[in-house]
Short mmCIF file of C-alpha atoms in Angstrom, two decimals:
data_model
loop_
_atom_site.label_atom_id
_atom_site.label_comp_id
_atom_site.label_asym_id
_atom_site.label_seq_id
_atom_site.Cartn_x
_atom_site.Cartn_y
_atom_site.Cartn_z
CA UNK A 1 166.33 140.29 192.15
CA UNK A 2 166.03 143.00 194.71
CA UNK A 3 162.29 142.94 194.17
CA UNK A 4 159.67 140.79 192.73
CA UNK A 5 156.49 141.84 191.28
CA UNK A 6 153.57 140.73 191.07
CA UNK A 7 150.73 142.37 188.91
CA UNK A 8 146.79 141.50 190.88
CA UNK A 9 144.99 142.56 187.74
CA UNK A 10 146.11 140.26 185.72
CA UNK A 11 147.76 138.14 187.58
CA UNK A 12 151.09 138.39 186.22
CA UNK A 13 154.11 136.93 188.88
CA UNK A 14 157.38 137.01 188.95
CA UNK A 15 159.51 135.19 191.50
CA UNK A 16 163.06 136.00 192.51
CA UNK A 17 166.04 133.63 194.08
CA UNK A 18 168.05 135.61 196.12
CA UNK A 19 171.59 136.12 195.46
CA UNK A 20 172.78 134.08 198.42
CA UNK A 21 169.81 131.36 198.22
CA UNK A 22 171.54 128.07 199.40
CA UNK A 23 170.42 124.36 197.83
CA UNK A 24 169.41 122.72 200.68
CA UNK A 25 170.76 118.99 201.05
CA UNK A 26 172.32 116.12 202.45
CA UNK A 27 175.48 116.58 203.88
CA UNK A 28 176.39 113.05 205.70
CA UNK A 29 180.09 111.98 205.73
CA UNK A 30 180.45 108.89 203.82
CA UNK A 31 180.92 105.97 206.19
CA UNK A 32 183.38 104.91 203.27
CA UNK A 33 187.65 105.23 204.34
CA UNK A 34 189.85 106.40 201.31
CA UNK A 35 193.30 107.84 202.15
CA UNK A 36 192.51 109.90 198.68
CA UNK A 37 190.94 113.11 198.54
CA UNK A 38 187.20 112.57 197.12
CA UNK A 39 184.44 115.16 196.24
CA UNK A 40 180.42 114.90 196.30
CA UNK A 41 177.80 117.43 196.36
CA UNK A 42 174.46 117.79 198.28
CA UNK A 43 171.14 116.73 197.29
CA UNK A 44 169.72 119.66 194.96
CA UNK A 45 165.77 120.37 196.48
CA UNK A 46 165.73 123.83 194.92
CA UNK A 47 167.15 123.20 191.66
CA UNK A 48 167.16 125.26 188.13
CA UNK A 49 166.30 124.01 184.95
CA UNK A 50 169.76 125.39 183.37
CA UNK A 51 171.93 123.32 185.36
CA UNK A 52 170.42 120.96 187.55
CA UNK A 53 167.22 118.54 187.01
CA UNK A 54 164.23 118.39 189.94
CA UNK A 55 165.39 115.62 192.34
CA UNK A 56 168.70 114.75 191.42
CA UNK A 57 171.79 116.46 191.69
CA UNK A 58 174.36 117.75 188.86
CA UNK A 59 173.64 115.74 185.64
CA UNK A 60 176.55 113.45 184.56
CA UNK A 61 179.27 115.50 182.88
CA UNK A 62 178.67 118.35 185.03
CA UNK A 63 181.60 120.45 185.91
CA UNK A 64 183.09 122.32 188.66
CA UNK A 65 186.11 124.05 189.72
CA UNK A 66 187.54 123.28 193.29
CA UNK A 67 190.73 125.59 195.20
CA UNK A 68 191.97 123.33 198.40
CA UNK A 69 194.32 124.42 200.81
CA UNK A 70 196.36 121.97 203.42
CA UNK A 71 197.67 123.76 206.60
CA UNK A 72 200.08 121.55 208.22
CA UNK A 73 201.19 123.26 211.58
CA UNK A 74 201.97 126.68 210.64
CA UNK A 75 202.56 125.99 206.58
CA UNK A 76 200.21 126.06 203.91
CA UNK A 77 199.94 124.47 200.34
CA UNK A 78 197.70 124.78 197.59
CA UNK A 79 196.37 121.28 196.91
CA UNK A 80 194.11 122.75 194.29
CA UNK A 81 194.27 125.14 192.04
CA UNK A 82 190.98 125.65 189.59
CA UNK A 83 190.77 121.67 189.34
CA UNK A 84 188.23 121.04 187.31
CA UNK A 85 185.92 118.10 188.94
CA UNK A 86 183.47 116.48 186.57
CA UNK A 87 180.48 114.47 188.23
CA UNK A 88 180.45 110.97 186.96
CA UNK A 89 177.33 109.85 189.26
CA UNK A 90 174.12 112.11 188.90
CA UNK A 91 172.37 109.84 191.72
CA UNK A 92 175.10 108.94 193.88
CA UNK A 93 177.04 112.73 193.44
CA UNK A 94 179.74 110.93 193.11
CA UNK A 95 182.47 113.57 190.93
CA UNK A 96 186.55 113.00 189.94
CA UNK A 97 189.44 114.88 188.76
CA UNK A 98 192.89 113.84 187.84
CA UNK A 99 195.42 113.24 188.87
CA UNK A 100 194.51 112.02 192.54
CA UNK A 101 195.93 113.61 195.62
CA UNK A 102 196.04 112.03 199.60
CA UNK A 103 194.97 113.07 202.37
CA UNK A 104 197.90 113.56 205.39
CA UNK A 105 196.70 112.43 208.69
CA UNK A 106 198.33 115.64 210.73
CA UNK A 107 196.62 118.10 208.26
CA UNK A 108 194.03 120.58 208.11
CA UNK A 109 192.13 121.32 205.23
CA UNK A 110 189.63 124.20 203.30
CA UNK A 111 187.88 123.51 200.22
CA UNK A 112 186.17 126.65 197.92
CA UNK A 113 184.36 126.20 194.99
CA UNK A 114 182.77 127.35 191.80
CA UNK A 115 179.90 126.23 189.11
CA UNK A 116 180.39 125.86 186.26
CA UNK A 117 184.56 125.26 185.49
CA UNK A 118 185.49 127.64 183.46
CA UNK A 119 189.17 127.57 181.91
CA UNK A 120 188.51 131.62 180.03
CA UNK A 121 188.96 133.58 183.03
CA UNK A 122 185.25 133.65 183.32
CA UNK A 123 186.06 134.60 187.44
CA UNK A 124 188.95 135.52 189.73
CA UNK A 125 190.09 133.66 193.28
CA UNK A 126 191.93 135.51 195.61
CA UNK A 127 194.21 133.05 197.31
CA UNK A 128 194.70 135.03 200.18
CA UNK A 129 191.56 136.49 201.24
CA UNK A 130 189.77 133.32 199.87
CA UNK A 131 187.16 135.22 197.94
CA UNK A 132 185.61 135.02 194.60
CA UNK A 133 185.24 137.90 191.90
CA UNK A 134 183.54 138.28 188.16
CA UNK A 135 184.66 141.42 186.58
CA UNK A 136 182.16 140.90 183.56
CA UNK A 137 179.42 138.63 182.82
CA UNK A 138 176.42 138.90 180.29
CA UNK A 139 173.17 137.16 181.01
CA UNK A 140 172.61 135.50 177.92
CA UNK A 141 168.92 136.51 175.91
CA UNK A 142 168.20 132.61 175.15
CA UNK A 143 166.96 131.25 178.20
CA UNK A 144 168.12 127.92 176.85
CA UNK A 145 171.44 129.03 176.55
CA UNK A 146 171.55 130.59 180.34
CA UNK A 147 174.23 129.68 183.24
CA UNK A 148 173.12 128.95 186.97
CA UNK A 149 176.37 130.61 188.81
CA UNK A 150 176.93 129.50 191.68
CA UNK A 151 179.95 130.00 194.94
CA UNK A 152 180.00 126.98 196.81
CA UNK A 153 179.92 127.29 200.47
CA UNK A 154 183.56 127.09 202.37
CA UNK A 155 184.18 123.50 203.79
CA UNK A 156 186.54 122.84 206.36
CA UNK A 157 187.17 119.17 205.93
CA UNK A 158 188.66 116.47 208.20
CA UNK A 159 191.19 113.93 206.48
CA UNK A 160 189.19 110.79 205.15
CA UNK A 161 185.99 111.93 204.51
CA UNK A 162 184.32 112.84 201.53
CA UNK A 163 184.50 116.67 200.69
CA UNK A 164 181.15 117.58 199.92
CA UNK A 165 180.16 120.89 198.02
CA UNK A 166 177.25 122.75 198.84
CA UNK A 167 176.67 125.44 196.45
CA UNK A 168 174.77 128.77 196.27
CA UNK A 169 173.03 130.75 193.55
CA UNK A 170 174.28 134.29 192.55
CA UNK A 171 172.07 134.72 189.80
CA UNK A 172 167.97 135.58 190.37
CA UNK A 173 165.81 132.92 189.24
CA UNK A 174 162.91 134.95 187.44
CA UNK A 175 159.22 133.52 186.29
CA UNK A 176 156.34 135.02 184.77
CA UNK A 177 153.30 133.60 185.10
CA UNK A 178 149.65 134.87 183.75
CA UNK A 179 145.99 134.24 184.09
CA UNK A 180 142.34 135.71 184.33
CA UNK A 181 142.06 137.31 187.99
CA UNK A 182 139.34 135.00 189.89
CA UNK A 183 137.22 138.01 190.74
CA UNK A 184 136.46 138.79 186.97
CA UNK A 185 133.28 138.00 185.97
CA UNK A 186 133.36 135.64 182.52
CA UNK A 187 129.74 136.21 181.55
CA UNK A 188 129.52 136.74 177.66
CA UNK A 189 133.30 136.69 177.32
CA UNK A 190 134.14 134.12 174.56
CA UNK A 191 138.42 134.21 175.11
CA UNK A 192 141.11 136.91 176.95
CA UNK A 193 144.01 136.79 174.93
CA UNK A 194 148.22 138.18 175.44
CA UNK A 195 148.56 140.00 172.82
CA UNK A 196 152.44 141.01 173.88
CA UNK A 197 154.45 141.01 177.35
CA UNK A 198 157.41 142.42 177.44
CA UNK A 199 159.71 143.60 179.86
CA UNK A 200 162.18 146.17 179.09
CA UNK A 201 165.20 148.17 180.54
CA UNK A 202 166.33 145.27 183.40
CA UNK A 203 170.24 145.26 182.80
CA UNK A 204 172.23 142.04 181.32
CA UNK A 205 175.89 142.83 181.98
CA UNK A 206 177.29 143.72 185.46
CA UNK A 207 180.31 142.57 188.00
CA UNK A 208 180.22 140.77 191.11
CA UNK A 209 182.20 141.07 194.12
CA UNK A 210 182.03 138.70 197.22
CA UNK A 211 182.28 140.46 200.41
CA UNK A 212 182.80 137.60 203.00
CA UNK A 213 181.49 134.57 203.95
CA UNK A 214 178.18 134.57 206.22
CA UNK A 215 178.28 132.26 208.95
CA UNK A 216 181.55 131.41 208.38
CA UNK A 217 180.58 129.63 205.15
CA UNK A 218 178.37 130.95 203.04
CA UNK A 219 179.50 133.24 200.12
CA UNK A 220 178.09 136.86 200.82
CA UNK A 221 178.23 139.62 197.63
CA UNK A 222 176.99 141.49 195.01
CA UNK A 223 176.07 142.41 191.87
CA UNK A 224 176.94 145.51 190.25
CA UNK A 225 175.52 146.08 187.22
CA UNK A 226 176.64 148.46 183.79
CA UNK A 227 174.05 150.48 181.97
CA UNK A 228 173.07 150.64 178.73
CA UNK A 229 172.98 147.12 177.83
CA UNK A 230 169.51 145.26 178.45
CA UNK A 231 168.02 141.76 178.42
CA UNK A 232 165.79 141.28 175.86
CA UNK A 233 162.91 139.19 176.93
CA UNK A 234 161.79 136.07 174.95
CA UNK A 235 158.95 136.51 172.71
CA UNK A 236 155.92 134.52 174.16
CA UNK A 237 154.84 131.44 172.34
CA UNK A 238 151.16 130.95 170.66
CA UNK A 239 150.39 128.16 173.47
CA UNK A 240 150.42 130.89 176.21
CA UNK A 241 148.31 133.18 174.61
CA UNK A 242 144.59 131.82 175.96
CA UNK A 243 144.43 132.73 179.34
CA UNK A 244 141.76 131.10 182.23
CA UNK A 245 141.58 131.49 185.57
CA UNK A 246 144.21 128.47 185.92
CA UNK A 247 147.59 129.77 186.39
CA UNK A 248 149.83 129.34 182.88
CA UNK A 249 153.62 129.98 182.14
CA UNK A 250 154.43 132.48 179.99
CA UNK A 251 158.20 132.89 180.55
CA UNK A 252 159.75 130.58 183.37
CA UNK A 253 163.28 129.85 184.17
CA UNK A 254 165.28 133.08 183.75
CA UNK A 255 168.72 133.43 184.89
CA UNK A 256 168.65 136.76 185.56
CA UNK A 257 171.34 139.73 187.03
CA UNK A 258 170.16 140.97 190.96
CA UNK A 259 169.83 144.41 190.49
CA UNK A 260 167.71 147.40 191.86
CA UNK A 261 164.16 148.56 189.98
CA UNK A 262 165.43 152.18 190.09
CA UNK A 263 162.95 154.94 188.46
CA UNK A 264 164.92 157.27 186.71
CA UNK A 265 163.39 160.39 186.59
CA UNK A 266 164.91 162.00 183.65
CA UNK A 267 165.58 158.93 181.62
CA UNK A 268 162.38 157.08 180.95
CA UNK A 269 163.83 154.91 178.60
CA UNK A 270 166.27 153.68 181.20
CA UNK A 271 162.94 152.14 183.67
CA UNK A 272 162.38 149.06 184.11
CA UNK A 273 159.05 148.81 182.55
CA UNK A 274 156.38 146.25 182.12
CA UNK A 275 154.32 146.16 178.93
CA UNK A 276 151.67 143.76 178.31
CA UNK A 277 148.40 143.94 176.20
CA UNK A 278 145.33 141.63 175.52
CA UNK A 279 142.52 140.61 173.95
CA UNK A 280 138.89 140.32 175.56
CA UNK A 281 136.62 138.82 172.91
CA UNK A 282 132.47 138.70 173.67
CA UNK A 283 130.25 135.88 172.32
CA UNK A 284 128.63 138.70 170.43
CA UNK A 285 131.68 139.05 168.05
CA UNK A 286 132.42 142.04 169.36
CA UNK A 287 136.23 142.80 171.37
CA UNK A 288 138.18 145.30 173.34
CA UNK A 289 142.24 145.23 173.26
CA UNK A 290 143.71 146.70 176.75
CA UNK A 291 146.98 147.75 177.16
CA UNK A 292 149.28 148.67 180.08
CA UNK A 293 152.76 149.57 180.75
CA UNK A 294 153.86 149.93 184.56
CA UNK A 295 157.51 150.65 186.02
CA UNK A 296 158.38 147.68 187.77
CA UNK A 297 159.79 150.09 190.62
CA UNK A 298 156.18 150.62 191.27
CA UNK A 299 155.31 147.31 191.94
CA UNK A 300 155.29 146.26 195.53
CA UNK A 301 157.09 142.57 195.38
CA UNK A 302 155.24 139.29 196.84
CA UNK A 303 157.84 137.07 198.70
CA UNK A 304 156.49 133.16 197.50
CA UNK A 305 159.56 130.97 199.46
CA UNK A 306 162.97 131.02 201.61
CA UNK A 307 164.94 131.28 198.12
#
């Protein structure tokens, strides 16, 4: 997202993944000669939990869709056209598609990709300009039910060699995280308690353009999101309700859309806003509930890695 936020009372984080973060990975040539074109992807180190598991690459049955393009002295061919390539080797990234096609010696060649394959219409190519366009997508609620969208990063590949696919998120990965600040003083306090955290007004349908490709290779865009639809956050679970001064997960793994905190100054209902309320309970029997409710354009963001 275009900011994260971080809350010091209480301790309450969330971390963003830039639009254009890249998963960082191996990208040898295999030593291995086939005259037929093969794919492989890099080694995920910055994976999510929607798509992709920690160490490992795509999961077996994983799916992609792959555009190639052969220039052979001035003429050029389209070699693939939305080929859906399914990985067949979670360890090894090892992926196929059907039916086969060679490589030719005198050639050049471009690869562009996209995750996951989607045969609806889910996003546009442009052929000519080599770009890569979603003119509506909806973040779904259940965060169990979320995509990890990804452009993969252009590949001009020599004849023989493996074509490997290095992909880049478009989505933010979001996380909230809670606990008891370390400066506040436990004496005679029995439990602290979330009572409710919610986040409302951060939109859940929007269109993305690419721009270009940084580098040379990496997908550039952005995210343009509609108003009046909103994410609704999930509803926090009993097991994150007892907070310490140890750091718990309250809501980790969200696919969300990049967009911009604005503060609207004549449409409350339209900020961005942060809600969350506890529970301080005393050894005496007695308690206090707190609430508080801050834009999230107000919060300054905390930058916690590269992605």
């Amino acid at each position: 997202m275009k900011k994260s936020l971080q809350l010091v009372g209480m301790a309450l984080l969330v971390a963003g993944c830039s639009e254009s973060a890249m998963l960082e990975g191996i990208n040898e040539n295999t030593k291995e000669y086939s005259n037929l074109i093969e794919f492989s992807n890099a080694f995920v180190e910055n994976p999510t939990r929607t798509s992709l598991g920690v160490g490992m690459s795509f999961p077996v049955g994983a799916q992609m869709a792959v555009y190639g393009f052969q220039k052979t002295g001035d003429a050029v061919e389209t070699v693939f056209n939305n080929q859906m390539v399914e990985c067949t080797d979670s360890e090894a990234g090892v992926w196929t598609y059907s039916p086969k096609k060679p490589w030719n010696r005198a050639s050049t060649y471009e690869f562009y990709g996209f995750y996951p394959y989607d045969a609806d219409g889910l996003y546009e190519f442009d052929e000519a300009k080599k770009l890569i366009s979603i003119s509506s997508y909806t973040v779904k609620d259940a965060i169990d039910e979320q995509e990890d969208l990804m452009i993969a990063q252009r590949n001009y590949a020599n004849p023989f060699n493996t074509v490997h696919m290095n992909f880049n998120h478009i989505l933010s990965n979001v996380n909230f995280y809670a606990q008891v600040a370390q400066n506040v003083d436990m004496t005679g306090i029995s439990s602290i308690d979330i009572l409710e955290l919610d986040v409302t007004g951060v939109a859940n349908k929007g269109s993305y353009v690419q721009k270009g490709w940084a580098n040379n290779h990496v997908a550039e865009g952005a995210w343009t999101v509609i108003e009046g639809t909103y994410f609704d956050f999930p509803a926090i679970s009993a097991s994150t309700m007892a907070l310490t001064k140890e750091r718990k997960d309250v809501a980790v793994d969200m696919l969300l859309m990049p967009q911009t905190l604005f503060f609207h100054e004549d449409a409350d209902e339209k900020d961005p806003v942060l809600t969350v309320a506890y529970k301080i309970s005393y050894e005496d029997g007695t308690s206090t509930t707190m609430e508080r409710k801050v834009r999230l354009s107000s919060i300054s963001g905390v930058k916690t890695n590269s992605s």
